[in-house]
């Protein structure tokens, strides 16, 4: 199926109120243009350099979401244009984003990335660590980040029960954080990818991040910078 057909199918299948982030990392700008022509406006990337190059090359009404691990020394390059940073996994990074956004007088939407999987390789806050940080309260002085919700990646496993329990845990943490700390602006639960998005939606996701289903398998060897297409 073409990129256009996949987008159309997904848009039909997704319940109302569930937003689609098309994850275009490692895919050429021409693929993004095809999705754009099909009406898709929200794209997710995981490497700052690739994100910046694609931003430069592509239509300016695209909403770019940073979804990969972000180092503080790369924050400045994406803060001017990024519409959401989904991968905020530490207090240090949060403070840095606030500082860089303040410097250019922007407010950047962020999601708190929560570690819910079994694998040690994944990033994100541990629940207790996050709750301790939020109770301590220094984040309340940040005027240039807007806390919009949580993001998480489930374990890479065939075990649907395991995945379901991780999604349920993430959704209930979201409800708790919304009630205890953030309120109604905190409205986004980003969970679900190609292999598990239906399960994620059943468990209360309202933002799915889908790559391979739309664009095909990623080729980790090739460059996907726009001028290489
Ligand atoms: C790559 C990636 C995705 C998309 O994965 P697919 O399995 O290709 O849909 C979603 N979220 C994050 C954080 C990713 O890094």
PDB file of C-alpha atoms and ligand atoms in Angstrom:
ATOM      1  CA  UNK A   1       0.000   0.000   0.000  1.00  0.00           C
ATOM      2  CA  UNK A   2       1.173   3.523  -0.689  1.00  0.00           C
ATOM      3  CA  UNK A   3       1.889   6.082   2.023  1.00  0.00           C
ATOM      4  CA  UNK A   4      -1.251   7.921   0.985  1.00  0.00           C
ATOM      5  CA  UNK A   5      -3.430   4.822   1.314  1.00  0.00           C
ATOM      6  CA  UNK A   6      -1.953   3.927   4.694  1.00  0.00           C
ATOM      7  CA  UNK A   7      -2.656   7.411   6.023  1.00  0.00           C
ATOM      8  CA  UNK A   8      -6.215   7.317   4.715  1.00  0.00           C
ATOM      9  CA  UNK A   9      -6.823   3.871   6.248  1.00  0.00           C
ATOM     10  CA  UNK A  10      -5.415   4.878   9.602  1.00  0.00           C
ATOM     11  CA  UNK A  11      -7.447   8.063   9.688  1.00  0.00           C
ATOM     12  CA  UNK A  12     -10.550   5.952   9.094  1.00  0.00           C
ATOM     13  CA  UNK A  13      -9.650   3.424  11.773  1.00  0.00           C
ATOM     14  CA  UNK A  14      -8.593   5.802  14.528  1.00  0.00           C
ATOM     15  CA  UNK A  15     -11.439   6.751  16.855  1.00  0.00           C
ATOM     16  CA  UNK A  16     -12.356  10.407  17.052  1.00  0.00           C
ATOM     17  CA  UNK A  17     -10.091  12.282  19.439  1.00  0.00           C
ATOM     18  CA  UNK A  18      -7.054  10.078  18.829  1.00  0.00           C
ATOM     19  CA  UNK A  19      -4.313  12.022  17.048  1.00  0.00           C
ATOM     20  CA  UNK A  20      -1.862  10.490  14.624  1.00  0.00           C
ATOM     21  CA  UNK A  21       1.822  11.353  14.699  1.00  0.00           C
ATOM     22  CA  UNK A  22       3.441   9.998  11.527  1.00  0.00           C
ATOM     23  CA  UNK A  23       6.918   8.892  12.551  1.00  0.00           C
ATOM     24  CA  UNK A  24       9.131   9.763   9.592  1.00  0.00           C
ATOM     25  CA  UNK A  25      12.589   9.195  11.099  1.00  0.00           C
ATOM     26  CA  UNK A  26      15.028   7.602   8.653  1.00  0.00           C
ATOM     27  CA  UNK A  27      12.649   8.189   5.761  1.00  0.00           C
ATOM     28  CA  UNK A  28      13.312  10.714   2.980  1.00  0.00           C
ATOM     29  CA  UNK A  29      11.542  14.049   2.665  1.00  0.00           C
ATOM     30  CA  UNK A  30       9.735  12.741  -0.419  1.00  0.00           C
ATOM     31  CA  UNK A  31       7.852  10.245   1.796  1.00  0.00           C
ATOM     32  CA  UNK A  32       6.814  13.076   4.101  1.00  0.00           C
ATOM     33  CA  UNK A  33       5.604  15.078   1.113  1.00  0.00           C
ATOM     34  CA  UNK A  34       3.416  12.153   0.100  1.00  0.00           C
ATOM     35  CA  UNK A  35       1.893  11.935   3.581  1.00  0.00           C
ATOM     36  CA  UNK A  36       1.483  15.712   3.590  1.00  0.00           C
ATOM     37  CA  UNK A  37      -0.408  15.531   0.301  1.00  0.00           C
ATOM     38  CA  UNK A  38      -2.731  13.024   1.993  1.00  0.00           C
ATOM     39  CA  UNK A  39      -3.509  15.637   4.640  1.00  0.00           C
ATOM     40  CA  UNK A  40      -1.094  14.562   7.400  1.00  0.00           C
ATOM     41  CA  UNK A  41       0.426  17.529   9.261  1.00  0.00           C
ATOM     42  CA  UNK A  42       1.984  16.054  12.406  1.00  0.00           C
ATOM     43  CA  UNK A  43       5.308  14.235  12.057  1.00  0.00           C
ATOM     44  CA  UNK A  44       7.639  12.681  14.612  1.00  0.00           C
ATOM     45  CA  UNK A  45      11.425  12.544  14.389  1.00  0.00           C
ATOM     46  CA  UNK A  46      13.997  11.191  16.788  1.00  0.00           C
ATOM     47  CA  UNK A  47      17.281  12.874  15.842  1.00  0.00           C
ATOM     48  CA  UNK A  48      17.748  16.656  16.120  1.00  0.00           C
ATOM     49  CA  UNK A  49      19.952  16.980  13.064  1.00  0.00           C
ATOM     50  CA  UNK A  50      17.516  15.124  10.844  1.00  0.00           C
ATOM     51  CA  UNK A  51      14.607  17.068  12.331  1.00  0.00           C
ATOM     52  CA  UNK A  52      16.262  20.430  11.569  1.00  0.00           C
ATOM     53  CA  UNK A  53      17.133  19.448   8.001  1.00  0.00           C
ATOM     54  CA  UNK A  54      13.578  18.298   7.301  1.00  0.00           C
ATOM     55  CA  UNK A  55      12.105  21.388   8.910  1.00  0.00           C
ATOM     56  CA  UNK A  56      14.187  23.551   6.580  1.00  0.00           C
ATOM     57  CA  UNK A  57      13.198  21.576   3.488  1.00  0.00           C
ATOM     58  CA  UNK A  58       9.492  21.018   4.034  1.00  0.00           C
ATOM     59  CA  UNK A  59       6.263  23.077   4.321  1.00  0.00           C
ATOM     60  CA  UNK A  60       6.149  25.357   7.339  1.00  0.00           C
ATOM     61  CA  UNK A  61       2.691  24.318   8.513  1.00  0.00           C
ATOM     62  CA  UNK A  62       4.006  20.883   9.501  1.00  0.00           C
ATOM     63  CA  UNK A  63       3.924  20.280  13.262  1.00  0.00           C
ATOM     64  CA  UNK A  64       7.151  18.589  14.271  1.00  0.00           C
ATOM     65  CA  UNK A  65       7.278  16.388  17.342  1.00  0.00           C
ATOM     66  CA  UNK A  66      10.602  15.387  18.845  1.00  0.00           C
ATOM     67  CA  UNK A  67      10.166  11.801  20.072  1.00  0.00           C
ATOM     68  CA  UNK A  68      13.733  10.552  20.578  1.00  0.00           C
ATOM     69  CA  UNK A  69      16.176  10.912  23.435  1.00  0.00           C
ATOM     70  CA  UNK A  70      17.334  14.528  23.537  1.00  0.00           C
ATOM     71  CA  UNK A  71      20.660  15.799  24.798  1.00  0.00           C
ATOM     72  CA  UNK A  72      20.743  19.254  26.330  1.00  0.00           C
ATOM     73  CA  UNK A  73      23.315  20.505  23.829  1.00  0.00           C
ATOM     74  CA  UNK A  74      20.811  19.840  21.012  1.00  0.00           C
ATOM     75  CA  UNK A  75      17.880  21.671  22.604  1.00  0.00           C
ATOM     76  CA  UNK A  76      18.785  25.070  21.173  1.00  0.00           C
ATOM     77  CA  UNK A  77      18.685  23.811  17.579  1.00  0.00           C
ATOM     78  CA  UNK A  78      15.078  22.554  17.756  1.00  0.00           C
ATOM     79  CA  UNK A  79      13.370  24.884  20.236  1.00  0.00           C
ATOM     80  CA  UNK A  80      12.670  27.654  17.696  1.00  0.00           C
ATOM     81  CA  UNK A  81      10.298  25.532  15.609  1.00  0.00           C
ATOM     82  CA  UNK A  82       9.422  22.256  17.332  1.00  0.00           C
ATOM     83  CA  UNK A  83       5.756  21.992  18.216  1.00  0.00           C
ATOM     84  CA  UNK A  84       6.087  19.356  20.926  1.00  0.00           C
ATOM     85  CA  UNK A  85       8.934  17.595  22.713  1.00  0.00           C
ATOM     86  CA  UNK A  86       7.556  14.195  23.744  1.00  0.00           C
ATOM     87  CA  UNK A  87      10.760  12.753  25.161  1.00  0.00           C
ATOM     88  CA  UNK A  88      11.343  14.844  28.293  1.00  0.00           C
ATOM     89  CA  UNK A  89      12.951  12.303  30.589  1.00  0.00           C
ATOM     90  CA  UNK A  90      14.780  14.332  33.254  1.00  0.00           C
ATOM     91  CA  UNK A  91      14.574  17.422  35.440  1.00  0.00           C
ATOM     92  CA  UNK A  92      17.790  18.638  33.897  1.00  0.00           C
ATOM     93  CA  UNK A  93      16.391  18.488  30.355  1.00  0.00           C
ATOM     94  CA  UNK A  94      13.185  20.189  31.435  1.00  0.00           C
ATOM     95  CA  UNK A  95      15.061  23.113  32.978  1.00  0.00           C
ATOM     96  CA  UNK A  96      17.163  23.376  29.864  1.00  0.00           C
ATOM     97  CA  UNK A  97      14.167  23.495  27.529  1.00  0.00           C
ATOM     98  CA  UNK A  98      12.577  26.201  29.681  1.00  0.00           C
ATOM     99  CA  UNK A  99      15.764  28.260  29.598  1.00  0.00           C
ATOM    100  CA  UNK A 100      16.252  27.953  25.836  1.00  0.00           C
ATOM    101  CA  UNK A 101      12.589  28.683  25.104  1.00  0.00           C
ATOM    102  CA  UNK A 102      12.723  31.731  27.400  1.00  0.00           C
ATOM    103  CA  UNK A 103      15.739  33.023  25.487  1.00  0.00           C
ATOM    104  CA  UNK A 104      13.643  33.270  22.308  1.00  0.00           C
ATOM    105  CA  UNK A 105      10.367  34.018  24.103  1.00  0.00           C
ATOM    106  CA  UNK A 106       8.561  30.837  23.059  1.00  0.00           C
ATOM    107  CA  UNK A 107       6.429  28.396  24.996  1.00  0.00           C
ATOM    108  CA  UNK A 108       7.091  24.780  24.060  1.00  0.00           C
ATOM    109  CA  UNK A 109       4.626  21.932  24.661  1.00  0.00           C
ATOM    110  CA  UNK A 110       6.197  18.963  26.402  1.00  0.00           C
ATOM    111  CA  UNK A 111       5.260  15.430  27.376  1.00  0.00           C
ATOM    112  CA  UNK A 112       6.874  13.629  30.283  1.00  0.00           C
ATOM    113  CA  UNK A 113       8.343  10.363  29.043  1.00  0.00           C
ATOM    114  CA  UNK A 114       7.596   7.608  31.531  1.00  0.00           C
ATOM    115  CA  UNK A 115       9.563   4.395  31.780  1.00  0.00           C
ATOM    116  CA  UNK A 116       6.971   1.596  31.746  1.00  0.00           C
ATOM    117  CA  UNK A 117       8.773  -1.188  29.875  1.00  0.00           C
ATOM    118  CA  UNK A 118      10.846  -4.049  31.190  1.00  0.00           C
ATOM    119  CA  UNK A 119      13.906  -3.342  29.057  1.00  0.00           C
ATOM    120  CA  UNK A 120      16.655  -1.329  30.683  1.00  0.00           C
ATOM    121  CA  UNK A 121      17.502   0.331  27.391  1.00  0.00           C
ATOM    122  CA  UNK A 122      14.459   2.584  27.311  1.00  0.00           C
ATOM    123  CA  UNK A 123      14.506   6.131  28.612  1.00  0.00           C
ATOM    124  CA  UNK A 124      12.035   7.893  30.856  1.00  0.00           C
ATOM    125  CA  UNK A 125      11.121   8.812  34.398  1.00  0.00           C
ATOM    126  CA  UNK A 126      10.498   6.155  36.993  1.00  0.00           C
ATOM    127  CA  UNK A 127       7.105   6.888  38.575  1.00  0.00           C
ATOM    128  CA  UNK A 128       8.420   7.496  42.084  1.00  0.00           C
ATOM    129  CA  UNK A 129      11.251   9.658  40.822  1.00  0.00           C
ATOM    130  CA  UNK A 130       8.775  11.804  38.899  1.00  0.00           C
ATOM    131  CA  UNK A 131       6.345  12.143  41.793  1.00  0.00           C
ATOM    132  CA  UNK A 132       9.165  13.206  44.106  1.00  0.00           C
ATOM    133  CA  UNK A 133      10.308  15.795  41.608  1.00  0.00           C
ATOM    134  CA  UNK A 134       6.797  17.158  41.059  1.00  0.00           C
ATOM    135  CA  UNK A 135       6.069  17.440  44.790  1.00  0.00           C
ATOM    136  CA  UNK A 136       9.295  19.353  45.290  1.00  0.00           C
ATOM    137  CA  UNK A 137       7.743  21.994  43.034  1.00  0.00           C
ATOM    138  CA  UNK A 138      10.551  23.901  41.298  1.00  0.00           C
ATOM    139  CA  UNK A 139       8.891  23.141  37.928  1.00  0.00           C
ATOM    140  CA  UNK A 140       6.115  25.556  38.831  1.00  0.00           C
ATOM    141  CA  UNK A 141       8.420  28.463  38.022  1.00  0.00           C
ATOM    142  CA  UNK A 142       8.890  27.366  34.397  1.00  0.00           C
ATOM    143  CA  UNK A 143       7.037  29.823  32.191  1.00  0.00           C
ATOM    144  CA  UNK A 144       8.254  28.581  28.832  1.00  0.00           C
ATOM    145  CA  UNK A 145       7.205  24.955  28.881  1.00  0.00           C
ATOM    146  CA  UNK A 146       3.610  23.822  28.872  1.00  0.00           C
ATOM    147  CA  UNK A 147       3.032  20.410  30.390  1.00  0.00           C
ATOM    148  CA  UNK A 148       0.671  18.596  28.030  1.00  0.00           C
ATOM    149  CA  UNK A 149       0.831  14.960  29.137  1.00  0.00           C
ATOM    150  CA  UNK A 150       2.806  11.755  29.119  1.00  0.00           C
ATOM    151  CA  UNK A 151       4.518   9.522  26.586  1.00  0.00           C
ATOM    152  CA  UNK A 152       5.616   5.933  26.927  1.00  0.00           C
ATOM    153  CA  UNK A 153       6.928   2.971  24.976  1.00  0.00           C
ATOM    154  CA  UNK A 154       5.759  -0.517  25.901  1.00  0.00           C
ATOM    155  CA  UNK A 155       8.058  -3.515  26.106  1.00  0.00           C
ATOM    156  CA  UNK A 156       9.089  -5.146  22.872  1.00  0.00           C
ATOM    157  CA  UNK A 157       7.324  -8.456  23.450  1.00  0.00           C
ATOM    158  CA  UNK A 158       4.655 -10.711  21.985  1.00  0.00           C
ATOM    159  CA  UNK A 159       2.996 -10.866  25.396  1.00  0.00           C
ATOM    160  CA  UNK A 160      -0.163  -8.780  24.973  1.00  0.00           C
ATOM    161  CA  UNK A 161      -0.979  -8.971  28.694  1.00  0.00           C
ATOM    162  CA  UNK A 162       2.381  -7.429  29.521  1.00  0.00           C
ATOM    163  CA  UNK A 163       1.921  -4.620  26.986  1.00  0.00           C
ATOM    164  CA  UNK A 164      -1.629  -4.001  28.168  1.00  0.00           C
ATOM    165  CA  UNK A 165      -0.544  -3.713  31.792  1.00  0.00           C
ATOM    166  CA  UNK A 166       2.129  -1.164  30.841  1.00  0.00           C
ATOM    167  CA  UNK A 167      -0.367   0.949  28.901  1.00  0.00           C
ATOM    168  CA  UNK A 168      -2.900   0.779  31.726  1.00  0.00           C
ATOM    169  CA  UNK A 169      -0.216   1.857  34.187  1.00  0.00           C
ATOM    170  CA  UNK A 170       0.762   4.811  32.001  1.00  0.00           C
ATOM    171  CA  UNK A 171      -2.848   5.892  31.572  1.00  0.00           C
ATOM    172  CA  UNK A 172      -3.528   5.774  35.304  1.00  0.00           C
ATOM    173  CA  UNK A 173      -0.371   7.733  36.063  1.00  0.00           C
ATOM    174  CA  UNK A 174      -1.571  10.327  33.545  1.00  0.00           C
ATOM    175  CA  UNK A 175      -4.942  10.596  35.323  1.00  0.00           C
ATOM    176  CA  UNK A 176      -3.202  10.981  38.653  1.00  0.00           C
ATOM    177  CA  UNK A 177      -0.781  13.673  37.443  1.00  0.00           C
ATOM    178  CA  UNK A 178      -3.604  15.588  35.799  1.00  0.00           C
ATOM    179  CA  UNK A 179      -5.598  15.517  39.022  1.00  0.00           C
ATOM    180  CA  UNK A 180      -2.789  16.205  41.476  1.00  0.00           C
ATOM    181  CA  UNK A 181      -0.549  18.633  39.619  1.00  0.00           C
ATOM    182  CA  UNK A 182      -1.493  19.902  36.206  1.00  0.00           C
ATOM    183  CA  UNK A 183      -5.212  20.242  35.459  1.00  0.00           C
ATOM    184  CA  UNK A 184      -7.058  20.436  32.158  1.00  0.00           C
ATOM    185  CA  UNK A 185      -4.209  21.585  29.881  1.00  0.00           C
ATOM    186  CA  UNK A 186      -2.572  18.255  30.644  1.00  0.00           C
ATOM    187  CA  UNK A 187      -4.557  16.353  28.035  1.00  0.00           C
ATOM    188  CA  UNK A 188      -2.291  14.056  26.035  1.00  0.00           C
ATOM    189  CA  UNK A 189      -1.544  10.353  26.455  1.00  0.00           C
ATOM    190  CA  UNK A 190       0.977   9.419  23.773  1.00  0.00           C
ATOM    191  CA  UNK A 191       1.233   5.642  23.551  1.00  0.00           C
ATOM    192  CA  UNK A 192       1.023   3.066  20.783  1.00  0.00           C
ATOM    193  CA  UNK A 193       3.193   2.373  17.755  1.00  0.00           C
ATOM    194  CA  UNK A 194       2.898   0.172  14.635  1.00  0.00           C
ATOM    195  CA  UNK A 195       2.698  -3.128  16.512  1.00  0.00           C
ATOM    196  CA  UNK A 196       0.563  -2.086  19.476  1.00  0.00           C
ATOM    197  CA  UNK A 197      -1.468   1.013  18.637  1.00  0.00           C
ATOM    198  CA  UNK A 198      -4.867  -0.695  18.770  1.00  0.00           C
ATOM    199  CA  UNK A 199      -4.168  -2.031  22.220  1.00  0.00           C
ATOM    200  CA  UNK A 200      -2.906   1.399  23.281  1.00  0.00           C
ATOM    201  CA  UNK A 201      -6.131   3.055  22.103  1.00  0.00           C
ATOM    202  CA  UNK A 202      -8.178   0.470  24.024  1.00  0.00           C
ATOM    203  CA  UNK A 203      -6.160   1.382  27.114  1.00  0.00           C
ATOM    204  CA  UNK A 204      -6.805   5.122  26.800  1.00  0.00           C
ATOM    205  CA  UNK A 205      -4.237   6.533  24.392  1.00  0.00           C
ATOM    206  CA  UNK A 206      -5.216   9.706  22.528  1.00  0.00           C
ATOM    207  CA  UNK A 207      -2.020  10.072  20.500  1.00  0.00           C
ATOM    208  CA  UNK A 208      -0.424   7.254  18.531  1.00  0.00           C
ATOM    209  CA  UNK A 209       3.057   7.440  16.996  1.00  0.00           C
ATOM    210  CA  UNK A 210       3.176   5.283  13.879  1.00  0.00           C
ATOM    211  CA  UNK A 211       6.152   4.828  11.577  1.00  0.00           C
ATOM    212  CA  UNK A 212       6.715   1.548   9.755  1.00  0.00           C
ATOM    213  CA  UNK A 213       3.045   0.872   9.098  1.00  0.00           C
ATOM    214  CA  UNK A 214       2.873   4.123   7.109  1.00  0.00           C
ATOM    215  CA  UNK A 215       6.327   4.400   5.573  1.00  0.00           C
ATOM    216  CA  UNK A 216       7.585   0.801   5.493  1.00  0.00           C
ATOM    217  CA  UNK A 217      10.672  -0.593   7.192  1.00  0.00           C
ATOM    218  CA  UNK A 218      13.413   1.834   8.139  1.00  0.00           C
ATOM    219  CA  UNK A 219      16.792   1.455   6.476  1.00  0.00           C
ATOM    220  CA  UNK A 220      19.257   2.221   9.240  1.00  0.00           C
ATOM    221  CA  UNK A 221      22.179   2.264   6.844  1.00  0.00           C
ATOM    222  CA  UNK A 222      21.033   5.016   4.512  1.00  0.00           C
ATOM    223  CA  UNK A 223      20.970   8.741   5.150  1.00  0.00           C
ATOM    224  CA  UNK A 224      17.501  10.227   5.176  1.00  0.00           C
ATOM    225  CA  UNK A 225      18.532  13.864   5.143  1.00  0.00           C
ATOM    226  CA  UNK A 226      16.404  15.768   2.619  1.00  0.00           C
ATOM    227  CA  UNK A 227      19.198  16.556   0.176  1.00  0.00           C
ATOM    228  CA  UNK A 228      19.940  12.837  -0.147  1.00  0.00           C
ATOM    229  CA  UNK A 229      16.591  11.795  -1.498  1.00  0.00           C
TER     230      UNK A 229
HETATM  231  C1  LIG B   1      10.425   4.913  16.011  1.00  0.00           C
HETATM  232  C2  LIG B   1       9.464   5.302  17.047  1.00  0.00           C
HETATM  233  C3  LIG B   1       8.073   5.129  16.866  1.00  0.00           C
HETATM  234  C4  LIG B   1       7.457   4.471  15.637  1.00  0.00           C
HETATM  235  O1  LIG B   1       7.743   3.114  15.588  1.00  0.00           O
HETATM  236  P1  LIG B   1       7.026   2.136  14.527  1.00  0.00           P
HETATM  237  O2  LIG B   1       7.144   0.802  15.172  1.00  0.00           O
HETATM  238  O3  LIG B   1       7.804   2.256  13.270  1.00  0.00           O
HETATM  239  O4  LIG B   1       5.635   2.576  14.378  1.00  0.00           O
HETATM  240  C5  LIG B   1       7.228   5.566  17.867  1.00  0.00           C
HETATM  241  N1  LIG B   1       7.698   6.148  18.985  1.00  0.00           N
HETATM  242  C6  LIG B   1       9.011   6.333  19.198  1.00  0.00           C
HETATM  243  C7  LIG B   1       9.456   6.998  20.460  1.00  0.00           C
HETATM  244  C8  LIG B   1       9.937   5.908  18.253  1.00  0.00           C
HETATM  245  O5  LIG B   1      11.242   6.100  18.480  1.00  0.00           O
END
